[in-house]
Amino acid sequence: MQKSFHASFLKIARAKQHLQELEKVVADFLASDPAKFAPAPQVPGMISFGGMTLRGLPEITSAILGDIIHNLRASLDLMAVALCQSNGHSGEKVYFPFCEKADDLPRTIKQRNFDSAGPKAVQLLTELRPYKGGNAVLRAIHDLDIQDKHRSLIPSMMNVESPVFRMDVIDGKLTPVPVGDHTKPSAIKLSMPAGGVFADQELIPCLRRLIDTTESIISTFEQRCAAPG
């Protein structure tokens, strides 16, 4: 079974490589000072900012993100095929089943030919709840893969934090003094693509969670379904 699951683990390894590439692109982008605050008239005792300019992410980020998600989704399908083959079936037209709700799962298992993986695999799949309202992280892999096929997965600016100021006494008055460059934000965080699942979650940690969940699922199938049937 370990040999049969090799293709799935290769896809996960590839997803991890893409994540490392994405981390480098994001780090370089953030190091390039993509956001600037325009000077604004300062009122004594108050902090004010002018408009902010913000450069967009490099276009390649969308392609890398799509590659990560696609490899995770493909690893699940390859696992489904391996399970069916280990149970004496061809594995043709076999897919990892996702559906809209719990009541649809038994029918979807048959439609995706996953039932030929055997009762152990079907039971474990049922426990995983691969439907909306079930396992949110697992379902997100499917939904993000579908989203990427219809529109690019473009990370969003989750948060651009204002420059940091401290209050000092200058000439007997409490005065805001910038810490560092007052034209730059103190931090920028990127989130998952807007309009999709996990849109409010920070990009890199969320992708790590998706990868770890997929790897854990495949390892669990490997452990519990090592023998046919």
PDB file of N, CA and C in Angstrom, residues 30 34-35 37 52 54 157-164 184-190:
ATOM      1  N   LEU A  30       7.069  41.900   0.368  1.00  0.00           N
ATOM      2  CA  LEU A  30       6.948  42.696   1.587  1.00  0.00           C
ATOM      3  C   LEU A  30       8.219  43.491   1.863  1.00  0.00           C
ATOM      4  N   PRO A  34       5.963  47.794  -0.376  1.00  0.00           N
ATOM      5  CA  PRO A  34       4.876  47.962  -1.344  1.00  0.00           C
ATOM      6  C   PRO A  34       3.833  49.003  -0.946  1.00  0.00           C
ATOM      7  N   ALA A  35       3.839  49.429   0.315  1.00  0.00           N
ATOM      8  CA  ALA A  35       2.845  50.394   0.782  1.00  0.00           C
ATOM      9  C   ALA A  35       3.534  51.646   1.309  1.00  0.00           C
ATOM     10  N   PHE A  37       2.555  55.669   3.006  1.00  0.00           N
ATOM     11  CA  PHE A  37       1.602  56.677   3.454  1.00  0.00           C
ATOM     12  C   PHE A  37       2.099  58.048   3.006  1.00  0.00           C
ATOM     13  N   MET A  52      -2.831  56.421   1.108  1.00  0.00           N
ATOM     14  CA  MET A  52      -1.851  55.337   1.056  1.00  0.00           C
ATOM     15  C   MET A  52      -1.809  54.762  -0.350  1.00  0.00           C
ATOM     16  N   LEU A  54      -0.517  51.470  -2.623  1.00  0.00           N
ATOM     17  CA  LEU A  54      -0.211  50.058  -2.380  1.00  0.00           C
ATOM     18  C   LEU A  54      -0.055  49.341  -3.706  1.00  0.00           C
ATOM     19  N   MET A 157      -4.963  41.662   0.469  1.00  0.00           N
ATOM     20  CA  MET A 157      -4.310  42.359   1.561  1.00  0.00           C
ATOM     21  C   MET A 157      -5.214  42.255   2.779  1.00  0.00           C
ATOM     22  N   MET A 158      -4.812  41.456   3.736  1.00  0.00           N
ATOM     23  CA  MET A 158      -5.635  41.229   4.913  1.00  0.00           C
ATOM     24  C   MET A 158      -5.604  42.423   5.856  1.00  0.00           C
ATOM     25  N   ASN A 159      -4.440  43.002   6.007  1.00  0.00           N
ATOM     26  CA  ASN A 159      -4.299  44.069   6.986  1.00  0.00           C
ATOM     27  C   ASN A 159      -3.046  44.883   6.682  1.00  0.00           C
ATOM     28  N   VAL A 160      -3.201  46.183   6.614  1.00  0.00           N
ATOM     29  CA  VAL A 160      -2.064  47.088   6.482  1.00  0.00           C
ATOM     30  C   VAL A 160      -2.075  47.971   7.722  1.00  0.00           C
ATOM     31  N   GLU A 161      -1.146  47.717   8.623  1.00  0.00           N
ATOM     32  CA  GLU A 161      -1.147  48.409   9.905  1.00  0.00           C
ATOM     33  C   GLU A 161      -0.410  49.748   9.803  1.00  0.00           C
ATOM     34  N   SER A 162      -0.952  50.746  10.453  1.00  0.00           N
ATOM     35  CA  SER A 162      -0.388  52.083  10.426  1.00  0.00           C
ATOM     36  C   SER A 162       1.000  52.101  11.063  1.00  0.00           C
ATOM     37  N   PRO A 163       1.805  53.104  10.703  1.00  0.00           N
ATOM     38  CA  PRO A 163       3.115  53.234  11.358  1.00  0.00           C
ATOM     39  C   PRO A 163       2.948  53.358  12.874  1.00  0.00           C
ATOM     40  N   VAL A 164       3.980  52.971  13.596  1.00  0.00           N
ATOM     41  CA  VAL A 164       3.944  53.000  15.058  1.00  0.00           C
ATOM     42  C   VAL A 164       4.472  54.348  15.559  1.00  0.00           C
ATOM     43  N   LYS A 184       5.815  54.340   6.194  1.00  0.00           N
ATOM     44  CA  LYS A 184       5.637  52.917   5.909  1.00  0.00           C
ATOM     45  C   LYS A 184       4.720  52.283   6.952  1.00  0.00           C
ATOM     46  N   PRO A 185       3.926  51.294   6.546  1.00  0.00           N
ATOM     47  CA  PRO A 185       3.121  50.569   7.538  1.00  0.00           C
ATOM     48  C   PRO A 185       4.022  49.745   8.448  1.00  0.00           C
ATOM     49  N   SER A 186       3.559  49.506   9.664  1.00  0.00           N
ATOM     50  CA  SER A 186       4.358  48.701  10.588  1.00  0.00           C
ATOM     51  C   SER A 186       4.294  47.221  10.238  1.00  0.00           C
ATOM     52  N   ALA A 187       3.226  46.811   9.531  1.00  0.00           N
ATOM     53  CA  ALA A 187       3.092  45.410   9.132  1.00  0.00           C
ATOM     54  C   ALA A 187       2.056  45.299   8.020  1.00  0.00           C
ATOM     55  N   ILE A 188       2.250  44.301   7.157  1.00  0.00           N
ATOM     56  CA  ILE A 188       1.276  43.965   6.117  1.00  0.00           C
ATOM     57  C   ILE A 188       1.048  42.457   6.181  1.00  0.00           C
ATOM     58  N   LYS A 189      -0.203  42.051   6.201  1.00  0.00           N
ATOM     59  CA  LYS A 189      -0.535  40.637   6.217  1.00  0.00           C
ATOM     60  C   LYS A 189      -1.405  40.308   5.004  1.00  0.00           C
ATOM     61  N   LEU A 190      -1.137  39.158   4.424  1.00  0.00           N
ATOM     62  CA  LEU A 190      -1.896  38.712   3.252  1.00  0.00           C
ATOM     63  C   LEU A 190      -2.886  37.637   3.670  1.00  0.00           C
TER      64      LEU A 190
END
